[in-house]
Tab-separated table of C-alpha atoms and ligand atoms in Angstrom:
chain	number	residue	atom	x	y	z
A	1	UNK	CA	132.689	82.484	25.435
A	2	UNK	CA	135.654	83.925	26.899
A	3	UNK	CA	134.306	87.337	25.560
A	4	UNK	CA	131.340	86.686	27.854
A	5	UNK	CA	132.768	85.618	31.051
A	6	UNK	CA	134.939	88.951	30.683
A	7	UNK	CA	131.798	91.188	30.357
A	8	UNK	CA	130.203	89.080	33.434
A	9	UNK	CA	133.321	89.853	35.470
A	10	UNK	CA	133.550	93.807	34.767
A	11	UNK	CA	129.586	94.575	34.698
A	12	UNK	CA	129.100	93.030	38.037
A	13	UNK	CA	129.181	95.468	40.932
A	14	UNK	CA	126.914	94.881	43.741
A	15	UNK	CA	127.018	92.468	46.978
A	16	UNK	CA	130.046	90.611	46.318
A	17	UNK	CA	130.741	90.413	42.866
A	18	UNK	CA	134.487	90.290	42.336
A	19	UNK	CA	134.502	94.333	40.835
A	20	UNK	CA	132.445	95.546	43.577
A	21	UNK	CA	134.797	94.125	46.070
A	22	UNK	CA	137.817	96.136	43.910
A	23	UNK	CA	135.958	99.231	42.820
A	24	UNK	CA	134.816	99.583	47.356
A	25	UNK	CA	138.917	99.651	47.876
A	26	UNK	CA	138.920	103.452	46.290
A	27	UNK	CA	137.155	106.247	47.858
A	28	UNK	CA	133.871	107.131	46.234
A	29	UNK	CA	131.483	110.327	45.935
A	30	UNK	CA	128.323	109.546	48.324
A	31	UNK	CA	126.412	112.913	47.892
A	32	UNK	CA	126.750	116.648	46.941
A	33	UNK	CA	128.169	118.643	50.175
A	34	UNK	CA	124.494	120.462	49.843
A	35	UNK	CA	122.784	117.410	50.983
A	36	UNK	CA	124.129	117.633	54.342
A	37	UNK	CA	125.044	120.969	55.230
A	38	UNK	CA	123.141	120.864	58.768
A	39	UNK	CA	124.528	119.657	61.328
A	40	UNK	CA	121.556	117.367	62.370
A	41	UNK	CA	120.461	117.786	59.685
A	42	UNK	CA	117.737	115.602	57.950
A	43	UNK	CA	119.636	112.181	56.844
A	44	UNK	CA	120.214	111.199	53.028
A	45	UNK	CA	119.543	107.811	51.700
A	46	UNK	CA	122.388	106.205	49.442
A	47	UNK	CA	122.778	103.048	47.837
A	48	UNK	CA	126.265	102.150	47.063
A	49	UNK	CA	127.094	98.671	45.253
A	50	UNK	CA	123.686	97.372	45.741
A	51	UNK	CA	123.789	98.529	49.974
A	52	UNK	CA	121.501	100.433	51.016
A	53	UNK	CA	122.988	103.518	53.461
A	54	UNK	CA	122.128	105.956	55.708
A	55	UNK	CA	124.887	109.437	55.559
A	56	UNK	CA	124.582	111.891	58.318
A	57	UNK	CA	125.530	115.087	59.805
A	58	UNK	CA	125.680	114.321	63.168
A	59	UNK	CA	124.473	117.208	66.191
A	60	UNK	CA	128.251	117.693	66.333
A	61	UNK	CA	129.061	118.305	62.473
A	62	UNK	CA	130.793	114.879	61.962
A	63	UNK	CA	129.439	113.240	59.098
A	64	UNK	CA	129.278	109.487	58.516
A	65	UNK	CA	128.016	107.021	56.409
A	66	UNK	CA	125.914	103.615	57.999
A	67	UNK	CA	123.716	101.103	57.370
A	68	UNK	CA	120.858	101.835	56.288
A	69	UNK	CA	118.282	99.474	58.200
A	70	UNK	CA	118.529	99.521	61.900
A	71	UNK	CA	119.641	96.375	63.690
A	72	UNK	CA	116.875	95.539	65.637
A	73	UNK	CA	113.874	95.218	63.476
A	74	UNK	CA	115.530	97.001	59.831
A	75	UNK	CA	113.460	100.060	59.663
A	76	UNK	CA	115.176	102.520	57.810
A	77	UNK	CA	117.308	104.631	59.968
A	78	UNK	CA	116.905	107.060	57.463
A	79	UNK	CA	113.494	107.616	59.001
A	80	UNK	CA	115.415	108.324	62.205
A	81	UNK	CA	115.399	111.498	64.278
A	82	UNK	CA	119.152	113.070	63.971
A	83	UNK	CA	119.495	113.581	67.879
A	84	UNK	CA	122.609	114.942	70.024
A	85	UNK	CA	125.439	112.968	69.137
A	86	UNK	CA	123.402	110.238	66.572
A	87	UNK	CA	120.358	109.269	64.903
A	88	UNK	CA	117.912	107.417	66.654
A	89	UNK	CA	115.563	105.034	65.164
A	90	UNK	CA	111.941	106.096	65.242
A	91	UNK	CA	110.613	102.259	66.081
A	92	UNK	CA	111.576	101.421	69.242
A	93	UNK	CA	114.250	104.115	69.657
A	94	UNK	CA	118.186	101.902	69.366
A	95	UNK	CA	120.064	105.127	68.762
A	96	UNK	CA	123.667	104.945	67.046
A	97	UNK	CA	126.835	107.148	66.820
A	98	UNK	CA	128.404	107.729	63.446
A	99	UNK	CA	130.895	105.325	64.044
A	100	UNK	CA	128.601	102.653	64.179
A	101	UNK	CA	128.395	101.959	67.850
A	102	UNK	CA	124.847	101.905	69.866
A	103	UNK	CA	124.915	104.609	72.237
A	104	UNK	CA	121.270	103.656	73.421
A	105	UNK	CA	118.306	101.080	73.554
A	106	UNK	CA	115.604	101.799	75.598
A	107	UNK	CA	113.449	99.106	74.843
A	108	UNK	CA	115.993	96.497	77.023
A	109	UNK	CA	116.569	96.584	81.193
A	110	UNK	CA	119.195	98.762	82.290
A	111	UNK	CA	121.196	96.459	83.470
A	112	UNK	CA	121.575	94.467	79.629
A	113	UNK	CA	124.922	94.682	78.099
A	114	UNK	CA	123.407	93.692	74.917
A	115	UNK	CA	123.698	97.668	73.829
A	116	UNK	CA	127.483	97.298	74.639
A	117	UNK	CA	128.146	94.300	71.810
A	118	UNK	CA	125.395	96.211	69.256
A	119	UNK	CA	126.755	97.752	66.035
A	120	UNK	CA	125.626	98.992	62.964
A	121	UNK	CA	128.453	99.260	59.806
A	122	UNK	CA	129.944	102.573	59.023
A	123	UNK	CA	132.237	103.422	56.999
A	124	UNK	CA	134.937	106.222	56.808
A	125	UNK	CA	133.687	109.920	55.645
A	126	UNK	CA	135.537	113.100	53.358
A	127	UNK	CA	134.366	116.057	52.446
A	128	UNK	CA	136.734	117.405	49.198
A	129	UNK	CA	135.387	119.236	46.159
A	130	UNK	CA	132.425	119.716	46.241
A	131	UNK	CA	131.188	116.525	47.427
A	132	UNK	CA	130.942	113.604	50.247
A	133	UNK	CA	133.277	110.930	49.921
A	134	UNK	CA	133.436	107.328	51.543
A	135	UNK	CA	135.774	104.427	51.860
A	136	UNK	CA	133.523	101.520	51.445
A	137	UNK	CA	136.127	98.941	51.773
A	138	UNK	CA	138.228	96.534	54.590
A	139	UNK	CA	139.512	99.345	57.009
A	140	UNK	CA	143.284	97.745	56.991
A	141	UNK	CA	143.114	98.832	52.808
A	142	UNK	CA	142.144	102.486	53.201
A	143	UNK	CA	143.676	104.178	50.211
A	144	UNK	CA	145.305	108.327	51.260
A	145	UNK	CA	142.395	110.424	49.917
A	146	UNK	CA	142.388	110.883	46.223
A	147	UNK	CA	143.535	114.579	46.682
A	148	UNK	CA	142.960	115.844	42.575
A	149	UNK	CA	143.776	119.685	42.339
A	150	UNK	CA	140.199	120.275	42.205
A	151	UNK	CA	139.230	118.845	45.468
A	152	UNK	CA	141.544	121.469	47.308
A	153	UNK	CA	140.082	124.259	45.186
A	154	UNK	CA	137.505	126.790	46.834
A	155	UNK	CA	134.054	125.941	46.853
A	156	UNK	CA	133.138	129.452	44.802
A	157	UNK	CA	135.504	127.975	42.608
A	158	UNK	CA	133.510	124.815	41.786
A	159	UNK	CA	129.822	123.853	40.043
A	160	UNK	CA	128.690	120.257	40.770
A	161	UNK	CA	125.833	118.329	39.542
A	162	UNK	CA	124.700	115.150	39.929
A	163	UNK	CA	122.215	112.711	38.844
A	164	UNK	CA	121.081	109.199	38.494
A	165	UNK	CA	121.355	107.362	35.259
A	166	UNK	CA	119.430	104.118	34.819
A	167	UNK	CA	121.914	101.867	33.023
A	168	UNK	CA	125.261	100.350	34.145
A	169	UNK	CA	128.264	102.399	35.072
A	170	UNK	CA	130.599	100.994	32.316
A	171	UNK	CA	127.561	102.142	29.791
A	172	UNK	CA	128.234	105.992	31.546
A	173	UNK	CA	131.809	105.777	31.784
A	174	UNK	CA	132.368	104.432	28.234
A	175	UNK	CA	130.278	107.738	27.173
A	176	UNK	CA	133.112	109.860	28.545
A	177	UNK	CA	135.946	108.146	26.733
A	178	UNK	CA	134.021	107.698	23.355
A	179	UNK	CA	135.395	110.881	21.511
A	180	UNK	CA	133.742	110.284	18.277
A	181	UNK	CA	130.452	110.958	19.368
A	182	UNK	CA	130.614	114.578	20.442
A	183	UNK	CA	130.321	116.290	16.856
A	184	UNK	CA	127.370	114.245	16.431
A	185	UNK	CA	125.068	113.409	19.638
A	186	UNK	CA	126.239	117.305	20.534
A	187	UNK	CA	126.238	118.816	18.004
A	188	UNK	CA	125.246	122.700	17.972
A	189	UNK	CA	124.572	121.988	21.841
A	190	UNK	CA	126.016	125.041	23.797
A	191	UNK	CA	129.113	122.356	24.262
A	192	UNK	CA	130.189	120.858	28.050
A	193	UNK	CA	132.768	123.445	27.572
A	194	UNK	CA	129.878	126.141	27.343
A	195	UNK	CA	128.622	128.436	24.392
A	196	UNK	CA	131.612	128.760	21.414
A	197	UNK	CA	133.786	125.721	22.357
A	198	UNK	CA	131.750	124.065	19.168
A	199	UNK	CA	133.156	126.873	16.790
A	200	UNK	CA	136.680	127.204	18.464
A	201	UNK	CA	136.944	123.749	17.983
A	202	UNK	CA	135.508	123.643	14.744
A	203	UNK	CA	138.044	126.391	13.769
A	204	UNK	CA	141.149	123.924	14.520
A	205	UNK	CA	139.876	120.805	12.655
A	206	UNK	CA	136.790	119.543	11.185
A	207	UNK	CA	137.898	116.458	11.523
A	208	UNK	CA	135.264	113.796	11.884
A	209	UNK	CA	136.992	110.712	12.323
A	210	UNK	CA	139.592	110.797	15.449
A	211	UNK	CA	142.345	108.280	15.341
A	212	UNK	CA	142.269	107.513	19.001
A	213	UNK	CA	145.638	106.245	20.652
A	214	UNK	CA	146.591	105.154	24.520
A	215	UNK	CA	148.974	104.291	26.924
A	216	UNK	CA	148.777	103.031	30.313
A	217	UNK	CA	149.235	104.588	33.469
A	218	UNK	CA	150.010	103.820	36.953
A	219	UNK	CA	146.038	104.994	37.823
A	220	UNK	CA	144.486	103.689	35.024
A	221	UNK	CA	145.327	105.150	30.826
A	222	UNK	CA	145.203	108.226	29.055
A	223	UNK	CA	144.549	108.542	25.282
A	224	UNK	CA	144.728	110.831	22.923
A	225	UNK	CA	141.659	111.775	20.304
A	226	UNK	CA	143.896	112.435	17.144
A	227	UNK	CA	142.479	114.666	14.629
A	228	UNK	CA	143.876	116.189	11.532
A	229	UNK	CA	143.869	120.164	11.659
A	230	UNK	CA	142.144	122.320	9.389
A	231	UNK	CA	145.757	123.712	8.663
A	232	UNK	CA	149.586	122.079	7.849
A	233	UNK	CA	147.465	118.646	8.374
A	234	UNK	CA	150.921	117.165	6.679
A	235	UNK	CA	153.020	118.012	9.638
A	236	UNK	CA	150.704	118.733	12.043
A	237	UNK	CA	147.852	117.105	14.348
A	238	UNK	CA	145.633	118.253	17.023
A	239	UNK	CA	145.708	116.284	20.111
A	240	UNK	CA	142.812	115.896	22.972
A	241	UNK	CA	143.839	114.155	25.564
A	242	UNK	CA	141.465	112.400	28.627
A	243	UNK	CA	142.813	110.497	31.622
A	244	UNK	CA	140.632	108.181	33.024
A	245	UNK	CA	141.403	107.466	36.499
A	246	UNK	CA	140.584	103.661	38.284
A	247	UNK	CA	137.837	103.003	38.975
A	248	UNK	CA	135.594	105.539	37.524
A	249	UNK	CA	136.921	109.213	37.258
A	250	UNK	CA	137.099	111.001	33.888
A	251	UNK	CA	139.374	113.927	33.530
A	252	UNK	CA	138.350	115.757	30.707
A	253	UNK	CA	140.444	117.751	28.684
A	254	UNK	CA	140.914	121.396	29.000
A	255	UNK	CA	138.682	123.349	27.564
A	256	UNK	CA	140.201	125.250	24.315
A	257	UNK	CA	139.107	128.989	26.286
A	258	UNK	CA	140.861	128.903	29.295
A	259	UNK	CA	137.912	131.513	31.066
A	260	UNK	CA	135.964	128.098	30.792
A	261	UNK	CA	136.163	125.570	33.458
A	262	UNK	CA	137.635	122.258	33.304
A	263	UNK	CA	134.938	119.129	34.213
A	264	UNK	CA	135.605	115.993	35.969
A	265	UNK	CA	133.111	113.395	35.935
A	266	UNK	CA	132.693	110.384	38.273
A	267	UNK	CA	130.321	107.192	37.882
A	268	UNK	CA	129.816	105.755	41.023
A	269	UNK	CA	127.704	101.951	40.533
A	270	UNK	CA	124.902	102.007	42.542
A	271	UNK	CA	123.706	98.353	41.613
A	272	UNK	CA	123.953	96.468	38.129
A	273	UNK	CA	121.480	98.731	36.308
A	274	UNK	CA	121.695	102.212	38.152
A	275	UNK	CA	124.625	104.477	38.030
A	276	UNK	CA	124.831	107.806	40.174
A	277	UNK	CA	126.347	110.584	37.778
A	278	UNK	CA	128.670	113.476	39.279
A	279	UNK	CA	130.212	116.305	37.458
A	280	UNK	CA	132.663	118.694	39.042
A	281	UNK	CA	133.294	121.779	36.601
A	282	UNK	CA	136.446	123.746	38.345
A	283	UNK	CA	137.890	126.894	37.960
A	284	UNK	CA	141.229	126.633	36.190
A	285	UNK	CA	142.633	129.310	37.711
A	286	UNK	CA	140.555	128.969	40.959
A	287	UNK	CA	138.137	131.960	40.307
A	288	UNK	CA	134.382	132.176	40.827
A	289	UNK	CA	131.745	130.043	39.180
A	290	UNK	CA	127.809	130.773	38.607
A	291	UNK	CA	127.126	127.339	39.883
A	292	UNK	CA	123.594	128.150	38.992
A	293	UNK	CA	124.032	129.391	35.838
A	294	UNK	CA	126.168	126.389	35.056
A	295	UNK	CA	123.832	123.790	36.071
A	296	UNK	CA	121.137	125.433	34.096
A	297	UNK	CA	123.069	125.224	30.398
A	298	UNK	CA	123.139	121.491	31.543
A	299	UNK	CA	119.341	121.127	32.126
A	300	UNK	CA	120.482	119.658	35.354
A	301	UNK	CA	118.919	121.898	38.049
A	302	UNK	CA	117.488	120.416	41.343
A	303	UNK	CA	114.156	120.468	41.453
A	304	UNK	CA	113.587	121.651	38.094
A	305	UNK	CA	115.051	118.851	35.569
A	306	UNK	CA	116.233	116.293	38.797
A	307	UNK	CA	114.197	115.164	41.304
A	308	UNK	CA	114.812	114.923	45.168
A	309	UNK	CA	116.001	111.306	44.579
A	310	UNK	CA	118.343	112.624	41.829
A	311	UNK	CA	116.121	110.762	38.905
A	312	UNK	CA	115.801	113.193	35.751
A	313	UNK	CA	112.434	114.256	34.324
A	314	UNK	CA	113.606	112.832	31.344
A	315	UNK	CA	113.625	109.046	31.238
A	316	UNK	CA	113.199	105.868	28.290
A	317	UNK	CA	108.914	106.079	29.588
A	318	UNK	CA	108.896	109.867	28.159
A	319	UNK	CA	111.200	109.221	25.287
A	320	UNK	CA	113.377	111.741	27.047
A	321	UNK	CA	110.636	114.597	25.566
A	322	UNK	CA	113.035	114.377	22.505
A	323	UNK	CA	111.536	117.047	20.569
A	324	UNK	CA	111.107	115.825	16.552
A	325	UNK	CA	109.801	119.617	15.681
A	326	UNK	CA	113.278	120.784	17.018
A	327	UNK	CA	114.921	118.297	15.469
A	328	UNK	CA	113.303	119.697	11.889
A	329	UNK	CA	114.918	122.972	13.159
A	330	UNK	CA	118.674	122.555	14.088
A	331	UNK	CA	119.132	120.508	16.745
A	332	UNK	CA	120.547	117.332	16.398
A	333	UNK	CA	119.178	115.218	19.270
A	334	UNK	CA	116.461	117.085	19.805
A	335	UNK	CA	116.653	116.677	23.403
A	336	UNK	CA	118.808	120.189	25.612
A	337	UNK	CA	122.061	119.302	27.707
A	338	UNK	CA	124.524	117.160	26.789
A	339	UNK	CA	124.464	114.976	29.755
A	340	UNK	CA	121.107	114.396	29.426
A	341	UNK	CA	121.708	113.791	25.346
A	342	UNK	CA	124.081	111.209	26.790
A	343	UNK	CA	122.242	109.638	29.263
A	344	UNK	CA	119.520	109.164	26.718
A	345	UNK	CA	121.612	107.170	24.122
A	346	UNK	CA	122.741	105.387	27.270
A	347	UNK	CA	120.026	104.308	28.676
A	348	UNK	CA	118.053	104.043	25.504
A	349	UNK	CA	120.782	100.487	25.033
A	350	UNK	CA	119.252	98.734	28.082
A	351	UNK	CA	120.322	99.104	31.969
A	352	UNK	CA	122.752	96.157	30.546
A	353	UNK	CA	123.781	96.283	27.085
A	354	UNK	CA	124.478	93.199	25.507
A	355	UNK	CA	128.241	93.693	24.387
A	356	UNK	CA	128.398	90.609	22.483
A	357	UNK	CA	126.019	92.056	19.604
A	358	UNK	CA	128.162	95.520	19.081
A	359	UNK	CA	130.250	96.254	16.097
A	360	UNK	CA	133.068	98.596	17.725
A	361	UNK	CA	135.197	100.584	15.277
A	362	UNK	CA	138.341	102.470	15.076
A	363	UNK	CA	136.910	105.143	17.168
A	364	UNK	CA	136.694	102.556	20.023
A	365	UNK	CA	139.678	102.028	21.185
A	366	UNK	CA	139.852	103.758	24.320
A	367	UNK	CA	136.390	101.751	25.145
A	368	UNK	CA	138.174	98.502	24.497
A	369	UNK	CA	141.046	99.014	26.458
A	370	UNK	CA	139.137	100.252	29.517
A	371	UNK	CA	136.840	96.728	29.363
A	372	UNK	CA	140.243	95.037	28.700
A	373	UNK	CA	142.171	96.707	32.110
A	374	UNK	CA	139.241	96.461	33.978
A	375	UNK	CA	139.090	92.777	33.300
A	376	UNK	CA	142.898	92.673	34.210
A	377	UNK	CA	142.307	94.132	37.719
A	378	UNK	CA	139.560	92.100	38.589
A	379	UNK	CA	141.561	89.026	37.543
A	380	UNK	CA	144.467	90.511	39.616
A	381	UNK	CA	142.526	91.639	42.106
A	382	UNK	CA	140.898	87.971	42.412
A	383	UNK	CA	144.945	86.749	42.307
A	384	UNK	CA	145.557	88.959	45.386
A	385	UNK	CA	146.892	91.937	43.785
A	386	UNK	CA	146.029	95.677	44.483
A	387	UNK	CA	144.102	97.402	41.379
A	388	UNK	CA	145.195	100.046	39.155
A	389	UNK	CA	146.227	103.343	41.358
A	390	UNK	CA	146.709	101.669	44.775
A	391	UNK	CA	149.648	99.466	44.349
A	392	UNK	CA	152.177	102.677	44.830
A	393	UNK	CA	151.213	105.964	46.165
A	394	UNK	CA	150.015	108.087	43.179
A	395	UNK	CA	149.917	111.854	43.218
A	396	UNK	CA	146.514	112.663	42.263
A	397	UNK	CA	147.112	116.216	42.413
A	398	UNK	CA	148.828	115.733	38.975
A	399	UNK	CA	146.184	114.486	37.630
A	400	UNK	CA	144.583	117.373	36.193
A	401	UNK	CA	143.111	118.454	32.768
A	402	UNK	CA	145.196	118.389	30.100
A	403	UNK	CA	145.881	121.566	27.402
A	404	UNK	CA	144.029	120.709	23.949
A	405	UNK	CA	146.969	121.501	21.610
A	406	UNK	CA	148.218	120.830	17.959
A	407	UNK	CA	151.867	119.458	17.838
A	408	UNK	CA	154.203	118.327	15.487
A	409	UNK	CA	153.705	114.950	13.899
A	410	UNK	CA	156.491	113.292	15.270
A	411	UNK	CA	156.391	115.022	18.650
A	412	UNK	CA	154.493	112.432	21.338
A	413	UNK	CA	150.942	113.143	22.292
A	414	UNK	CA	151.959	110.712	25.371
A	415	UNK	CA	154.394	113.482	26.520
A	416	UNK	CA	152.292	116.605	26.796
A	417	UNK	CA	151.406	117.505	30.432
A	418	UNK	CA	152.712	114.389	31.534
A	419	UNK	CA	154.601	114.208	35.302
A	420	UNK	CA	156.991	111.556	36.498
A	421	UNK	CA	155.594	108.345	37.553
A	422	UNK	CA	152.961	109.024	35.149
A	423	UNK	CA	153.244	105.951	32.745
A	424	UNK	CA	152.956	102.382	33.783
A	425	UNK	CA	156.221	100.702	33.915
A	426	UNK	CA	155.177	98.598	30.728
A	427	UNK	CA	153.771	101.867	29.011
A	428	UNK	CA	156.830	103.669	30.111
A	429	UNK	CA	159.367	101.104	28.809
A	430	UNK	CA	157.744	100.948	25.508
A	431	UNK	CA	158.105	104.416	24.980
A	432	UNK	CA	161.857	104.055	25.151
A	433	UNK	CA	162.225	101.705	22.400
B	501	FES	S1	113.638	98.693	64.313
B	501	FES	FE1	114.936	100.250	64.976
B	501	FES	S2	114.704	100.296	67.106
B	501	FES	FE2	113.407	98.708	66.453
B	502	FE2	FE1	128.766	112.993	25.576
């Protein structure tokens, strides 16, 4: 029963459910930058923990982020006509700033003051790699910025891609913490990593069954995917290490070529059963990427595999075109791109899976303790106390990728590319016993 309640509490994350009300006091991806490049340009609908909202380069350049149905009647402002200085509702013409406050209504005498006490709700806007931010929470709770070393990174420097995945963020971010699965559901796909991670990886360990360990950290855990080396397996053991960052940031690790880019991926709820999927590839080093080329070996290109609502071409009514003739031939999934490979064994669960009827193994233990510190800081949060990441300042631009490597046996996985601060204080004191 218990077991239950817990899964109620986490999978919850629209109107006021207790893990919306956490997960809105981080800031959050809203769009890609190239969704609102124009200054009055045309406005983009989101839908953020089950609100619907309106975000919008204003005449002036300043973005923002608003409701989404105008005050007077609820029309969608998104229908609205971006006009000097806001965006002005096509029904009876209530125009509003950015910051939420009516600068006009035409359809009431001049002399009302009704205009004066007329607001709409808006919400604080970033741009940082790559993408749109917001602060969706109470105003007197805004978080600093997450600044991660990517978001200060040119934008030649960084590929983005983003689409919407019709099942429950914890089914998406559980996907990103779930080494086991790679060498199967990917396997012989040109990897995340791009074309010869697969044999590079292949060449350290062929490993198929990761011992997966973790420790807490002040923004959420890190673990480490444990595999046995193809070589000195006695005294040796290769190490892969992810950091997953409160509320819903994966850090990958680093890919084994460092000409490869590192990827970053974010699931941001946008109601119970519809998560919006971003991955950030960066430039190590800062150089150049072929964002293009990039989102084509992902079968994630606008317009071609996504639609202009961000929905893929592949979905559970088309079987995701999984391709059985391929399958004959040497692919494994029979369906290109490993996002979309994942989002087809997510969704292919149901928007909701039913936790209580899984069998988790071994290879589950990072999955268990995110469910298990998620349902901590909702229960904390509920008690009054700040989540994971926002109870001391936390220097995100630490938080990068971390170095694949193979170490000793008895040297700690928990101590490569770690920074001070890192560990949680229980975490921390554990490793000095
Ligand atoms: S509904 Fe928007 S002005 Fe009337
Ligand atoms: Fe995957």
């Amino acid at each position: 029963m218990a077991v239950r309640e817990d899964d109620e509490l986490i999978i919850h994350v629209a109107g006021d459910a207790p893990a919306a009300q956490m997960m809105r006091r981080y800031w959050v991806p809203v769009a890609l930058d190239e969704e609102l490049t124009e200054a009055g340009g045309a406005p983009v609908r989101v839908r953020l923990f089950g609100e619907n909202l309106v975000a919008v380069r204003d005449s002036t350049g300043t973005l923002g982020l608003m409701q989404e149905a105008c005050p007077h009647r609820l029309a969608s402002l998104a229908l609205g006509r971006n006009e000097e200085g806001g965006l002005r509702c096509i029904y009876h013409g209530w125009k509003f700033a950015v910051d939420g406050s009516c600068l006009d209504m035409p359809t009431e005498p001049a002399e009302s003051t009704f205009r004066e006490r007329m607001r709409v709700r808006a919400y604080p806007v970033r741009e940082g790699g790559g993408l749109v931010w917001a602060y969706l929470g109470p105003a007197e709770h805004a978080p600093p910025f997450p600044a991660f070393d990517w978001t200060t990174k040119p934008r030649s420097a960084l590929a983005t891609m983003k689409f919407l995945e019709n099942a429950n963020y914890l089914q998406a971010a559980e996907g990103s913490i779930d080494s086991a699965h790679t060498r199967f559901l990917h396997r012989g796909s040109s990897s995340i990593r791009g074309a010869g991670e697969e044999q590079r990886r292949n060449a350290l360990s062929r490993d198929l069954a990761p011992r997966l360990e973790v420790a807490d950290t002040t923004y959420g855990f890190r673990y480490a995917a444990i595999r046995r080396p193809n070589e000195d397996a006695d005294v040796r053991r290769y190490v892969k290490i992810t950091r997953y960052v409160f509320p819903t940031t994966a850090i990958l690790s680093e890919p084994l070529s460092s000409a490869r880019p590192a990827l970053v991926q974010i699931f941001v709820p946008v109601d119970d059963e519809h998560t919006m999927h971003y991955s950030i590839f960066h430039a190590l080093h800062g150089e150049a990427l072929d964002e293009a080329t990039i989102r084509r070996e992902h079968a994630l290109v606008p317009g071609v595999d996504v639609d202009a609502r961000w929905h893929l071409r592949r979905t559970t009514e088309n079987w995701w075109l999984q391709d059985r003739p391929a399958m004959q031939n040497g692919s494994w999934a029979g369906i290109p791109g490993v996002m979309t490979q994942d989002v087809a064994v997510q969704e292919s669960m149901g928007p909701i899976v039913d936790r209580s009827a899984e069998r988790l193994g071994t290879s589950d233990v990072a999955i268990i303790r995110l469910r298990r510190r998620l349902v901590e800081s909702v229960r904390g949060f509920l008690a009054g106390e700040a989540p994971p990441g926002l109870r001391t300042p936390v220097d995100y631009g630490r938080i990068g990728a971390v170095p694949q490597l193979v170490i000793g046996v008895d040297e700690p996985w928990q101590d490569v590319a770690t920074f001070p601060g890192e560990y949680a204080p229980a975490a921390a004191a554990s490793r000095m016993t």
